[in-house]
XYZ file of C-alpha atoms in Angstrom:
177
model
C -12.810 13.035 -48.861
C -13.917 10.013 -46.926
C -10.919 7.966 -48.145
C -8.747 10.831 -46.847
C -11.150 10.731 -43.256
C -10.610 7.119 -42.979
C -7.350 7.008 -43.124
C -6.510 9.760 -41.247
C -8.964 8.296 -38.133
C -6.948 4.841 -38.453
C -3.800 6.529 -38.445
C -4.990 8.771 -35.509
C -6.207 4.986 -33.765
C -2.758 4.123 -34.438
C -1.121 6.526 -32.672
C -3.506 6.359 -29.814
C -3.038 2.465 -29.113
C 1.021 3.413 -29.369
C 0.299 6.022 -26.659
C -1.699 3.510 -24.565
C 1.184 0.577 -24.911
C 3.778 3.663 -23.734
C 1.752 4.436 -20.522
C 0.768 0.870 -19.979
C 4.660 0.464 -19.889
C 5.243 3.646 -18.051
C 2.726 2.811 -15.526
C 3.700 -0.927 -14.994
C 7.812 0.062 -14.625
C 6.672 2.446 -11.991
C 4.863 0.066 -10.239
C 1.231 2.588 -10.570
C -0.218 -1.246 -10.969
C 0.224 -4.273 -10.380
C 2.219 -6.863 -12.840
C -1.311 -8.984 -13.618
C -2.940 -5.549 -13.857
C -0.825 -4.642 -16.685
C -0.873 -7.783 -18.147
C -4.707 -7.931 -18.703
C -4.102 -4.227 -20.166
C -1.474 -5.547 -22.158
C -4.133 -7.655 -23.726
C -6.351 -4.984 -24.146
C -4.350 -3.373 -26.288
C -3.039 -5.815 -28.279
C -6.711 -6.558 -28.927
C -6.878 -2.768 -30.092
C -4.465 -3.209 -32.349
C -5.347 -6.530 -33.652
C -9.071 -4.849 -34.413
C -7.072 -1.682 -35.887
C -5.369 -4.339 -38.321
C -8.757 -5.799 -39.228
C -9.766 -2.539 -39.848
C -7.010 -1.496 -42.280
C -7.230 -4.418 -44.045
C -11.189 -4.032 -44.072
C -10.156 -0.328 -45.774
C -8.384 -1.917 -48.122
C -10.403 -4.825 -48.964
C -7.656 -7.146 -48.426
C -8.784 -10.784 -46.940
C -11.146 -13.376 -47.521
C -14.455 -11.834 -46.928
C -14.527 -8.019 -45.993
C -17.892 -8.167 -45.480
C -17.679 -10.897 -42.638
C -14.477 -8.864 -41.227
C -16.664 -5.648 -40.581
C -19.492 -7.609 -38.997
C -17.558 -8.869 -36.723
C -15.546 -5.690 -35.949
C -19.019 -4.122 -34.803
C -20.267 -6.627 -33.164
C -17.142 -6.491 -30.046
C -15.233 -9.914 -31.254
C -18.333 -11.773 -29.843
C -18.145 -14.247 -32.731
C -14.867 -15.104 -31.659
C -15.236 -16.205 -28.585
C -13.611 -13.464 -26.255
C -15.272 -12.901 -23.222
C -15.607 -9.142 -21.465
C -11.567 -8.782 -19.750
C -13.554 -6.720 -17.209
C -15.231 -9.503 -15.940
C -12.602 -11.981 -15.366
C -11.433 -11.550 -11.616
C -15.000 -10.777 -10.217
C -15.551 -12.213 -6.753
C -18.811 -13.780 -5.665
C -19.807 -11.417 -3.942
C -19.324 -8.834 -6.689
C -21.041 -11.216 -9.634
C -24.494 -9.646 -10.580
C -24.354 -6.295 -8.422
C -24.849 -3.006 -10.318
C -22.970 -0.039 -10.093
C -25.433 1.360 -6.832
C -25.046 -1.647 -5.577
C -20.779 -1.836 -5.504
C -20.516 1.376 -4.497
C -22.838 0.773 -1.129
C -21.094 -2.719 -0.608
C -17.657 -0.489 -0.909
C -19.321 2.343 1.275
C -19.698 -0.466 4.159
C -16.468 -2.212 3.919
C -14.850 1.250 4.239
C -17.120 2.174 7.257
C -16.266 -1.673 8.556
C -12.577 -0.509 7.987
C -12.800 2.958 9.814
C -14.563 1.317 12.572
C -11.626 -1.294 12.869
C -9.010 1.760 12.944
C -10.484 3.751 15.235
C -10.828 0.577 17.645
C -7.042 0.158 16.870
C -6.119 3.519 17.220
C -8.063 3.911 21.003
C -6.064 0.545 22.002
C -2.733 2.131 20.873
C -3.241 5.402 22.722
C -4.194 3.550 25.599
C -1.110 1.577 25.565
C 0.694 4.713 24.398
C -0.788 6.256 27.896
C 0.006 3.406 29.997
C 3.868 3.282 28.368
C 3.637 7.273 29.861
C 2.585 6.268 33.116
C 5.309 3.653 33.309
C 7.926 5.737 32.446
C 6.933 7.975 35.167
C 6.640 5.372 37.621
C 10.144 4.641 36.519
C 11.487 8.288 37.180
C 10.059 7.449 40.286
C 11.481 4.368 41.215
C 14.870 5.611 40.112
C 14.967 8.646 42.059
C 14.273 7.162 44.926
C 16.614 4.710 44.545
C 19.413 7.408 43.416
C 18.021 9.183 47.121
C 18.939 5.495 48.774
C 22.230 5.128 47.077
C 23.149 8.586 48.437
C 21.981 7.662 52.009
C 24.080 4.337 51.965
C 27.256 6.273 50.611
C 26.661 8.901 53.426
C 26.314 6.187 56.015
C 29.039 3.592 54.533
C 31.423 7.234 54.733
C 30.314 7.955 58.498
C 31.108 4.220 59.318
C 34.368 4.331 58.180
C 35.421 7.597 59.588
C 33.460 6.065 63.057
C 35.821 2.688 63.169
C 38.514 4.947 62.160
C 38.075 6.313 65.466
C 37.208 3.285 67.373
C 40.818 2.171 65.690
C 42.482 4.846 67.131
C 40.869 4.769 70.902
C 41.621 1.072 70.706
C 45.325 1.554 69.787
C 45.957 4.831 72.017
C 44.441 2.331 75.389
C 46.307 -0.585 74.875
C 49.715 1.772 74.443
C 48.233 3.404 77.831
C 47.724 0.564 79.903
């Protein structure tokens, strides 16, 4: 019975890291994260399946020293020399803060961040008020000087109707005199 457990959990592992590498794949052709994102997972897993090896051939008590094998399954690889993955793109200022600690320094960045967008967003609908008011003066400006341009036409018409006139006077005194 625990033969038949045993192998049925490491086939279940199996199957699970194969699910993992799928949405690992899924989730880096999509572009969920990043390309070094998925790479570090990447080596996550294929440190999963490296351990799930170790593990079957512990099961079957195939390699040098089975004993040493399983010792070094539970203790995390630390006799190999792999560090924790999670910790190798911490910051400074991140190195040595807990978990209450993190989430307040993310708390004030965030507030820092809302305080920066609302400062942006006044400035833009200022500027988005004064762009209003200019546009209005504008209206303005061109009304008026649609208003002139009628005034001129009116007056350039009445000028020429006016020397029209003076033309004629001009023409009918000289065939008078």
């Amino acid at each position: 019975q625990v033969n038949v457990a045993i192998r049925s959990s490491l086939q279940s592992l199996r199957e699970k890291i194969e699910q993992l590498r799928e949405l690992l794949l899924r989730a880096v052709s999509t572009r969920q994260i990043t390309q070094l994102e998925g790479d570090r997972r990447q080596n996550l897993v294929d440190d999963l399946l490296t351990r799930h090896r170790q593990l079957e051939a512990s099961y079957r008590n195939e390699g040098p020293e089975p004993d040493m094998s399983r010792s070094s399954l539970m203790a995390g690889g630390a006799k190999r020399g792999v560090t924790n993955p999670w910790l190798l793109e911490e910051s400074e200022e991140t190195r040595g803060l807990g978990f209450d600690e993190l989430r307040q320094q993310q708390r004030r960045i965030i507030e820092e961040q809302d305080a920066g967008l609302d400062a942006l967003s006044s400035i833009i609908s200022r500027q988005k008020q004064m762009g209003q008011e200019i546009g209005n003066e504008l209206d303005e400006q061109n009304e008026i000087i649609d208003d002139l341009t009628n005034l001129v036409e009116n007056t350039d018409d009445r000028l020429r109707n006016q020397t029209r006139h003076v033309k004629m006077v001009d023409k009918k005194s000289t065939s008078c005199g």
